[in-house]
JSON list of C-alpha atoms in Angstrom, two decimals:
[
{"chain": "A", "resi": 1, "resn": "UNK", "atom": "CA", "xyz": [-5.48, -26.41, -254.27]},
{"chain": "A", "resi": 2, "resn": "UNK", "atom": "CA", "xyz": [-6.24, -23.43, -256.49]},
{"chain": "A", "resi": 3, "resn": "UNK", "atom": "CA", "xyz": [-8.49, -20.71, -255.04]},
{"chain": "A", "resi": 4, "resn": "UNK", "atom": "CA", "xyz": [-10.67, -18.62, -257.37]},
{"chain": "A", "resi": 5, "resn": "UNK", "atom": "CA", "xyz": [-9.71, -14.95, -257.31]},
{"chain": "A", "resi": 6, "resn": "UNK", "atom": "CA", "xyz": [-13.22, -13.57, -257.73]},
{"chain": "A", "resi": 7, "resn": "UNK", "atom": "CA", "xyz": [-14.50, -10.94, -260.07]},
{"chain": "A", "resi": 8, "resn": "UNK", "atom": "CA", "xyz": [-13.60, -7.92, -257.90]},
{"chain": "A", "resi": 9, "resn": "UNK", "atom": "CA", "xyz": [-9.91, -8.80, -257.74]},
{"chain": "A", "resi": 10, "resn": "UNK", "atom": "CA", "xyz": [-9.96, -9.62, -261.45]},
{"chain": "A", "resi": 11, "resn": "UNK", "atom": "CA", "xyz": [-11.40, -6.16, -262.21]},
{"chain": "A", "resi": 12, "resn": "UNK", "atom": "CA", "xyz": [-8.82, -4.50, -259.98]},
{"chain": "A", "resi": 13, "resn": "UNK", "atom": "CA", "xyz": [-5.85, -6.23, -261.58]},
{"chain": "A", "resi": 14, "resn": "UNK", "atom": "CA", "xyz": [-7.23, -5.81, -265.08]},
{"chain": "A", "resi": 15, "resn": "UNK", "atom": "CA", "xyz": [-6.62, -2.08, -264.60]},
{"chain": "A", "resi": 16, "resn": "UNK", "atom": "CA", "xyz": [-3.98, -1.86, -261.88]},
{"chain": "A", "resi": 17, "resn": "UNK", "atom": "CA", "xyz": [-1.92, -4.72, -263.29]},
{"chain": "A", "resi": 18, "resn": "UNK", "atom": "CA", "xyz": [-1.19, -2.83, -266.50]},
{"chain": "A", "resi": 19, "resn": "UNK", "atom": "CA", "xyz": [2.37, -1.63, -266.97]},
{"chain": "A", "resi": 20, "resn": "UNK", "atom": "CA", "xyz": [2.97, 1.85, -265.54]},
{"chain": "A", "resi": 21, "resn": "UNK", "atom": "CA", "xyz": [-0.44, 2.20, -263.83]},
{"chain": "A", "resi": 22, "resn": "UNK", "atom": "CA", "xyz": [0.83, 1.55, -260.30]},
{"chain": "A", "resi": 23, "resn": "UNK", "atom": "CA", "xyz": [3.80, 3.88, -260.71]},
{"chain": "A", "resi": 24, "resn": "UNK", "atom": "CA", "xyz": [1.59, 6.63, -262.13]},
{"chain": "A", "resi": 25, "resn": "UNK", "atom": "CA", "xyz": [-0.86, 6.19, -259.25]},
{"chain": "A", "resi": 26, "resn": "UNK", "atom": "CA", "xyz": [1.94, 6.29, -256.69]},
{"chain": "A", "resi": 27, "resn": "UNK", "atom": "CA", "xyz": [3.34, 9.43, -258.32]},
{"chain": "A", "resi": 28, "resn": "UNK", "atom": "CA", "xyz": [-0.02, 11.16, -257.96]},
{"chain": "A", "resi": 29, "resn": "UNK", "atom": "CA", "xyz": [-0.38, 10.32, -254.26]},
{"chain": "A", "resi": 30, "resn": "UNK", "atom": "CA", "xyz": [1.46, 13.52, -253.29]},
{"chain": "A", "resi": 31, "resn": "UNK", "atom": "CA", "xyz": [-1.14, 15.77, -254.93]},
{"chain": "A", "resi": 32, "resn": "UNK", "atom": "CA", "xyz": [-1.80, 17.29, -258.35]},
{"chain": "A", "resi": 33, "resn": "UNK", "atom": "CA", "xyz": [1.04, 16.94, -260.85]},
{"chain": "A", "resi": 34, "resn": "UNK", "atom": "CA", "xyz": [1.54, 18.64, -264.21]},
{"chain": "A", "resi": 35, "resn": "UNK", "atom": "CA", "xyz": [1.93, 16.30, -267.16]},
{"chain": "A", "resi": 36, "resn": "UNK", "atom": "CA", "xyz": [5.58, 17.23, -267.82]},
{"chain": "A", "resi": 37, "resn": "UNK", "atom": "CA", "xyz": [6.51, 16.70, -264.15]},
{"chain": "A", "resi": 38, "resn": "UNK", "atom": "CA", "xyz": [4.67, 13.39, -264.10]},
{"chain": "A", "resi": 39, "resn": "UNK", "atom": "CA", "xyz": [6.52, 12.32, -267.24]},
{"chain": "A", "resi": 40, "resn": "UNK", "atom": "CA", "xyz": [9.86, 13.00, -265.49]},
{"chain": "A", "resi": 41, "resn": "UNK", "atom": "CA", "xyz": [8.69, 11.14, -262.37]},
{"chain": "A", "resi": 42, "resn": "UNK", "atom": "CA", "xyz": [8.00, 7.94, -264.31]},
{"chain": "A", "resi": 43, "resn": "UNK", "atom": "CA", "xyz": [11.31, 7.15, -266.03]},
{"chain": "A", "resi": 44, "resn": "UNK", "atom": "CA", "xyz": [11.07, 5.10, -269.19]},
{"chain": "A", "resi": 45, "resn": "UNK", "atom": "CA", "xyz": [7.45, 5.89, -270.03]},
{"chain": "A", "resi": 46, "resn": "UNK", "atom": "CA", "xyz": [6.75, 7.61, -273.32]},
{"chain": "A", "resi": 47, "resn": "UNK", "atom": "CA", "xyz": [4.50, 10.64, -273.52]},
{"chain": "A", "resi": 48, "resn": "UNK", "atom": "CA", "xyz": [2.00, 8.64, -275.55]},
{"chain": "A", "resi": 49, "resn": "UNK", "atom": "CA", "xyz": [1.90, 5.77, -273.04]},
{"chain": "A", "resi": 50, "resn": "UNK", "atom": "CA", "xyz": [1.54, 8.21, -270.12]},
{"chain": "A", "resi": 51, "resn": "UNK", "atom": "CA", "xyz": [-1.30, 9.94, -271.91]},
{"chain": "A", "resi": 52, "resn": "UNK", "atom": "CA", "xyz": [-2.99, 6.58, -272.60]},
{"chain": "A", "resi": 53, "resn": "UNK", "atom": "CA", "xyz": [-2.60, 5.41, -269.01]},
{"chain": "A", "resi": 54, "resn": "UNK", "atom": "CA", "xyz": [-3.94, 8.71, -267.64]},
{"chain": "A", "resi": 55, "resn": "UNK", "atom": "CA", "xyz": [-6.94, 8.42, -269.97]},
{"chain": "A", "resi": 56, "resn": "UNK", "atom": "CA", "xyz": [-7.61, 4.90, -268.67]},
{"chain": "A", "resi": 57, "resn": "UNK", "atom": "CA", "xyz": [-7.36, 6.11, -265.07]},
{"chain": "A", "resi": 58, "resn": "UNK", "atom": "CA", "xyz": [-9.75, 8.96, -265.84]},
{"chain": "A", "resi": 59, "resn": "UNK", "atom": "CA", "xyz": [-12.23, 6.54, -267.42]},
{"chain": "A", "resi": 60, "resn": "UNK", "atom": "CA", "xyz": [-12.03, 4.38, -264.29]},
{"chain": "A", "resi": 61, "resn": "UNK", "atom": "CA", "xyz": [-12.80, 7.40, -262.10]},
{"chain": "A", "resi": 62, "resn": "UNK", "atom": "CA", "xyz": [-9.43, 7.37, -260.33]},
{"chain": "A", "resi": 63, "resn": "UNK", "atom": "CA", "xyz": [-7.88, 10.50, -261.86]},
{"chain": "A", "resi": 64, "resn": "UNK", "atom": "CA", "xyz": [-9.15, 13.95, -262.85]},
{"chain": "A", "resi": 65, "resn": "UNK", "atom": "CA", "xyz": [-7.56, 16.07, -265.59]},
{"chain": "A", "resi": 66, "resn": "UNK", "atom": "CA", "xyz": [-7.44, 19.78, -264.80]},
{"chain": "A", "resi": 67, "resn": "UNK", "atom": "CA", "xyz": [-6.58, 22.44, -267.38]},
{"chain": "A", "resi": 68, "resn": "UNK", "atom": "CA", "xyz": [-4.98, 25.58, -265.96]},
{"chain": "A", "resi": 69, "resn": "UNK", "atom": "CA", "xyz": [-5.21, 28.53, -268.31]},
{"chain": "A", "resi": 70, "resn": "UNK", "atom": "CA", "xyz": [-1.90, 30.28, -268.60]},
{"chain": "A", "resi": 71, "resn": "UNK", "atom": "CA", "xyz": [-0.04, 31.60, -269.95]},
{"chain": "A", "resi": 72, "resn": "UNK", "atom": "CA", "xyz": [1.27, 29.05, -270.45]},
{"chain": "A", "resi": 73, "resn": "UNK", "atom": "CA", "xyz": [-1.61, 26.60, -270.64]},
{"chain": "A", "resi": 74, "resn": "UNK", "atom": "CA", "xyz": [-0.81, 23.67, -268.32]},
{"chain": "A", "resi": 75, "resn": "UNK", "atom": "CA", "xyz": [-2.54, 20.39, -267.64]},
{"chain": "A", "resi": 76, "resn": "UNK", "atom": "CA", "xyz": [-2.42, 18.77, -264.21]},
{"chain": "A", "resi": 77, "resn": "UNK", "atom": "CA", "xyz": [-3.73, 15.46, -262.95]},
{"chain": "A", "resi": 78, "resn": "UNK", "atom": "CA", "xyz": [-4.96, 14.62, -259.49]},
{"chain": "A", "resi": 79, "resn": "UNK", "atom": "CA", "xyz": [-6.47, 11.61, -257.81]},
{"chain": "A", "resi": 80, "resn": "UNK", "atom": "CA", "xyz": [-10.18, 11.43, -257.11]},
{"chain": "A", "resi": 81, "resn": "UNK", "atom": "CA", "xyz": [-11.42, 10.19, -253.74]},
{"chain": "A", "resi": 82, "resn": "UNK", "atom": "CA", "xyz": [-11.54, 6.69, -255.27]},
{"chain": "A", "resi": 83, "resn": "UNK", "atom": "CA", "xyz": [-7.92, 7.05, -256.42]},
{"chain": "A", "resi": 84, "resn": "UNK", "atom": "CA", "xyz": [-6.83, 8.29, -252.99]},
{"chain": "A", "resi": 85, "resn": "UNK", "atom": "CA", "xyz": [-8.56, 5.30, -251.43]},
{"chain": "A", "resi": 86, "resn": "UNK", "atom": "CA", "xyz": [-5.84, 3.13, -253.02]},
{"chain": "A", "resi": 87, "resn": "UNK", "atom": "CA", "xyz": [-3.14, 4.67, -250.80]},
{"chain": "A", "resi": 88, "resn": "UNK", "atom": "CA", "xyz": [-3.30, 1.95, -248.10]},
{"chain": "A", "resi": 89, "resn": "UNK", "atom": "CA", "xyz": [-3.08, -0.80, -250.72]},
{"chain": "A", "resi": 90, "resn": "UNK", "atom": "CA", "xyz": [-0.14, 0.86, -252.49]},
{"chain": "A", "resi": 91, "resn": "UNK", "atom": "CA", "xyz": [1.60, 1.43, -249.16]},
{"chain": "A", "resi": 92, "resn": "UNK", "atom": "CA", "xyz": [1.17, -2.26, -248.31]},
{"chain": "A", "resi": 93, "resn": "UNK", "atom": "CA", "xyz": [2.49, -3.30, -251.73]},
{"chain": "A", "resi": 94, "resn": "UNK", "atom": "CA", "xyz": [5.53, -1.03, -251.28]},
{"chain": "A", "resi": 95, "resn": "UNK", "atom": "CA", "xyz": [6.23, -2.48, -247.83]},
{"chain": "A", "resi": 96, "resn": "UNK", "atom": "CA", "xyz": [5.78, -6.02, -249.11]},
{"chain": "A", "resi": 97, "resn": "UNK", "atom": "CA", "xyz": [8.14, -5.38, -252.05]},
{"chain": "A", "resi": 98, "resn": "UNK", "atom": "CA", "xyz": [10.79, -3.85, -249.77]},
{"chain": "A", "resi": 99, "resn": "UNK", "atom": "CA", "xyz": [10.71, -7.02, -247.66]},
{"chain": "A", "resi": 100, "resn": "UNK", "atom": "CA", "xyz": [10.18, -9.72, -250.28]},
{"chain": "A", "resi": 101, "resn": "UNK", "atom": "CA", "xyz": [11.55, -8.23, -253.51]},
{"chain": "A", "resi": 102, "resn": "UNK", "atom": "CA", "xyz": [14.83, -6.63, -252.59]},
{"chain": "A", "resi": 103, "resn": "UNK", "atom": "CA", "xyz": [16.39, -4.48, -255.29]},
{"chain": "A", "resi": 104, "resn": "UNK", "atom": "CA", "xyz": [18.47, -6.56, -257.70]},
{"chain": "A", "resi": 105, "resn": "UNK", "atom": "CA", "xyz": [16.81, -9.85, -256.70]},
{"chain": "A", "resi": 106, "resn": "UNK", "atom": "CA", "xyz": [14.95, -11.09, -259.77]},
{"chain": "A", "resi": 107, "resn": "UNK", "atom": "CA", "xyz": [14.20, -14.64, -258.57]},
{"chain": "A", "resi": 108, "resn": "UNK", "atom": "CA", "xyz": [10.78, -16.02, -257.69]},
{"chain": "A", "resi": 109, "resn": "UNK", "atom": "CA", "xyz": [9.79, -18.94, -255.47]},
{"chain": "A", "resi": 110, "resn": "UNK", "atom": "CA", "xyz": [6.69, -20.75, -256.78]},
{"chain": "A", "resi": 111, "resn": "UNK", "atom": "CA", "xyz": [6.22, -22.96, -253.73]},
{"chain": "A", "resi": 112, "resn": "UNK", "atom": "CA", "xyz": [2.86, -21.36, -252.80]},
{"chain": "A", "resi": 113, "resn": "UNK", "atom": "CA", "xyz": [1.64, -19.74, -249.59]},
{"chain": "A", "resi": 114, "resn": "UNK", "atom": "CA", "xyz": [0.26, -22.75, -247.78]}
]
């Protein structure tokens, strides 16, 4: 039997299910990060994609952009209270992945949970 996900979970995954969003959020959990450092923390993401994802997270109220006058001028990003509230969920996802998605194992079992 298929169970409806509900609009709240749909809204959550519409944003959080986008490529790079979870990794960016996890990278910001340690505190404010400058753009260049964040770019190095998320291997494989382009500057443009990182900028786009950060803009989306700002629009969702999960991230704040802070400009630090220099010299040199630097931009840092930090999580809002709403963004920090995702820590338990991200921790649970990490723990689940360590148990059920071991590194190098790319197979999936579609047998269902019940």
